[in-house]
XYZ file of N, CA and C in Angstrom:
279
model
N 82.107 94.970 123.399
C 81.014 93.889 123.016
C 81.074 92.677 123.697
N 82.215 92.489 123.987
C 82.310 90.867 124.823
C 81.864 91.167 126.176
N 82.029 92.229 126.731
C 81.731 92.397 128.336
C 80.089 92.504 128.252
N 79.674 93.131 127.314
C 78.194 93.615 127.357
C 77.311 92.077 126.722
N 77.752 91.378 125.842
C 77.252 90.138 125.379
C 77.658 89.072 125.875
N 78.813 89.069 126.241
C 79.523 87.805 126.761
C 80.454 87.410 125.860
N 81.590 86.592 126.491
C 82.632 86.352 125.428
C 82.103 85.131 124.494
N 81.381 84.182 125.188
C 81.031 83.017 124.510
C 80.158 83.127 123.518
N 79.095 84.068 123.690
C 78.240 84.431 122.959
C 78.676 85.058 121.492
N 79.737 85.928 121.845
C 80.075 86.868 120.767
C 80.878 85.749 119.984
N 81.796 84.811 120.758
C 82.513 83.978 119.969
C 81.662 82.996 118.995
N 80.452 82.276 119.843
C 79.714 81.608 118.773
C 79.035 82.350 117.515
N 78.776 83.682 117.720
C 78.105 84.548 116.596
C 79.176 84.741 115.635
N 80.282 84.651 116.149
C 81.376 85.011 114.943
C 81.738 83.700 114.298
N 81.673 82.523 114.862
C 81.866 81.260 114.042
C 80.626 81.071 113.490
N 79.354 81.446 113.675
C 78.276 81.430 112.899
C 78.307 82.192 111.645
N 78.850 83.260 111.791
C 79.022 84.333 110.590
C 80.030 83.474 109.590
N 80.952 82.854 110.108
C 82.032 82.288 109.263
C 81.283 81.086 108.624
N 80.445 80.279 109.412
C 79.834 79.196 108.564
C 78.790 79.645 107.556
N 78.149 80.816 107.766
C 77.296 81.472 106.910
C 77.974 81.647 105.712
N 79.190 82.639 105.713
C 79.839 82.756 104.666
C 80.124 81.679 103.944
N 80.571 80.522 104.424
C 80.950 79.545 103.691
C 79.873 78.840 102.818
N 78.657 78.795 103.436
C 77.570 78.586 102.830
C 77.205 79.550 101.473
N 77.487 80.766 101.630
C 77.177 81.829 100.814
C 78.059 81.494 99.703
N 79.309 81.063 99.762
C 80.402 81.053 98.859
C 79.812 79.836 97.653
N 78.713 78.990 98.241
C 78.337 78.294 97.184
C 77.307 78.883 96.347
N 76.714 80.089 96.372
C 75.853 80.827 95.561
C 76.336 82.028 95.121
N 77.659 82.265 94.978
C 78.277 83.431 94.407
C 78.079 83.297 92.893
N 77.846 84.527 92.189
C 77.725 84.338 90.828
C 78.350 85.572 90.260
N 78.984 86.379 90.829
C 79.556 87.584 90.306
C 80.878 88.119 91.257
N 81.430 88.879 90.513
C 82.720 89.443 91.478
C 82.226 89.977 92.520
N 81.175 90.783 92.647
C 80.810 91.815 93.724
C 80.271 90.725 94.870
N 79.493 89.749 94.602
C 79.209 88.735 95.573
C 80.437 87.947 96.134
N 81.466 87.843 95.354
C 82.584 87.111 95.897
C 83.368 88.294 96.847
N 83.373 89.296 96.631
C 84.019 90.463 97.298
C 83.303 90.419 98.596
N 82.037 90.577 98.647
C 81.143 90.721 99.911
C 81.059 89.825 101.003
N 81.137 88.404 100.225
C 81.676 87.159 101.098
C 83.084 87.299 101.607
N 83.769 87.794 100.871
C 85.324 87.887 101.432
C 85.548 88.996 102.643
N 84.602 90.081 102.429
C 84.650 91.058 103.528
C 84.036 90.455 105.119
N 83.005 89.795 104.544
C 82.246 88.821 105.695
C 83.212 88.059 106.339
N 83.874 87.461 105.597
C 84.977 86.365 106.156
C 86.030 86.919 106.967
N 86.624 88.162 106.288
C 87.618 88.760 106.970
C 87.201 89.431 108.590
N 86.032 90.122 108.536
C 85.382 90.773 109.706
C 85.203 89.423 110.751
N 84.556 88.559 110.198
C 84.148 87.381 111.419
C 85.273 86.584 111.796
N 86.395 86.400 110.840
C 87.487 85.817 111.192
C 88.385 86.406 112.205
N 88.498 87.727 112.148
C 89.425 88.630 113.007
C 88.572 88.681 114.461
N 87.029 88.966 114.450
C 86.357 88.730 115.469
C 86.563 87.410 116.113
N 86.651 86.466 115.515
C 86.823 84.951 116.244
C 88.044 85.081 116.968
N 89.156 85.604 116.243
C 90.327 85.520 117.002
C 90.398 86.476 118.114
N 89.782 87.608 118.370
C 89.979 88.246 119.283
C 89.062 87.900 120.294
N 87.800 87.338 120.104
C 86.986 86.923 121.089
C 87.476 85.484 121.716
N 87.922 84.819 121.155
C 88.716 83.524 121.545
C 89.810 84.009 122.315
N 90.682 84.830 122.268
C 91.697 85.339 123.099
C 91.100 85.872 124.346
N 89.980 86.689 124.189
C 89.530 87.381 125.351
C 88.769 86.140 126.380
N 88.049 85.165 125.779
C 87.504 84.066 126.468
C 88.617 83.358 126.967
N 89.460 83.179 126.673
C 90.675 82.498 127.060
C 91.288 83.127 128.224
N 91.384 84.358 128.250
C 92.045 85.110 129.295
C 91.312 85.088 130.481
N 89.789 84.882 130.425
C 88.890 84.621 131.435
C 88.927 83.388 131.898
N 88.967 82.371 131.179
C 89.145 81.006 131.834
C 90.236 80.409 132.319
N 91.289 80.989 132.090
C 92.864 80.567 132.389
C 92.984 80.921 134.005
N 93.831 80.117 134.745
C 94.054 80.287 136.046
C 95.460 81.407 136.038
N 95.496 82.042 136.988
C 96.751 83.118 136.996
C 97.767 82.153 136.969
N 98.182 81.165 137.353
C 99.403 80.568 137.274
C 99.678 79.959 136.036
N 98.686 79.874 135.160
C 99.256 79.069 133.787
C 98.601 79.796 132.540
N 98.513 81.308 132.832
C 98.133 82.076 131.738
C 99.062 81.842 130.623
N 100.400 82.245 130.780
C 101.550 82.313 129.670
C 101.341 80.685 129.105
N 100.940 79.645 129.707
C 101.200 78.324 129.237
C 100.138 78.357 128.319
N 98.877 78.626 128.635
C 97.706 78.602 127.739
C 97.727 79.296 126.412
N 98.134 80.424 126.736
C 98.511 81.368 125.619
C 99.441 81.001 124.667
N 100.712 80.439 125.079
C 101.695 79.697 124.333
C 101.109 78.749 123.614
N 100.281 77.635 123.936
C 99.637 76.699 123.265
C 98.852 77.112 122.239
N 98.022 78.356 122.610
C 97.152 78.753 121.507
C 98.026 79.298 120.514
N 99.033 80.183 120.719
C 99.999 80.492 119.659
C 100.681 79.441 118.861
N 101.297 78.393 119.600
C 101.511 77.440 118.668
C 100.723 76.695 117.904
N 99.498 76.476 118.242
C 98.367 75.922 117.391
C 98.028 76.885 116.236
N 97.975 78.156 116.424
C 97.796 78.913 115.467
C 99.127 79.011 114.288
N 100.030 78.916 114.906
C 101.208 78.676 113.993
C 101.108 77.506 112.978
N 100.714 76.479 113.711
C 100.779 75.195 112.991
C 99.601 75.317 111.831
N 98.598 75.728 112.499
C 97.366 75.856 111.419
C 97.633 76.810 110.295
N 98.615 77.787 110.581
C 98.751 78.677 109.462
C 99.776 77.963 108.435
N 100.341 76.884 108.885
C 101.235 76.037 107.899
C 100.353 75.185 107.251
N 99.587 74.270 107.881
C 98.844 73.359 107.541
C 97.666 73.846 106.558
N 97.035 74.929 106.932
C 95.771 75.282 106.106
C 96.296 75.693 104.749
N 97.288 76.415 104.279
C 97.722 76.800 102.950
C 98.030 75.410 102.006
N 98.780 74.537 102.875
C 99.142 73.329 102.223
C 98.046 72.552 101.848
N 97.052 72.378 102.620
C 95.757 71.870 102.343
C 95.050 72.144 101.345
N 94.810 73.615 101.470
C 94.346 74.292 100.355
C 94.775 74.265 98.955
N 96.432 74.240 98.852
C 96.804 74.067 97.442
C 96.827 72.684 97.066
N 96.863 71.682 98.039
C 96.702 70.516 97.655
C 95.210 70.035 96.995
N 94.300 70.669 97.817
C 92.942 70.431 97.176
C 92.596 71.090 96.084
N 93.349 72.245 95.742
C 93.151 73.045 94.329
C 93.828 72.467 93.372
N 94.754 71.501 93.534
C 95.469 70.713 92.430
C 94.433 69.709 91.952
N 93.821 68.929 92.902
C 92.827 67.959 92.511
C 91.754 68.380 91.840
């Protein structure tokens, strides 16, 4: 899909789907609605990760590929730690 439509277009479509799901969360009224939005978030979140790695692979230079992917992995780990703490802090308030 990334080769046919372009990596940047797929990444932007995936981010758009995440934003739409976030807006849809404001209108959830039943358990079925909640699970449908969660499925959309899971699919678009996984797509966003895959398309961002594919785009990064195309944009990096050959001599610095490991450095760029290492930076991406480090940022992913940090956001994996900060995200739950932020969400937990907001849920207490």
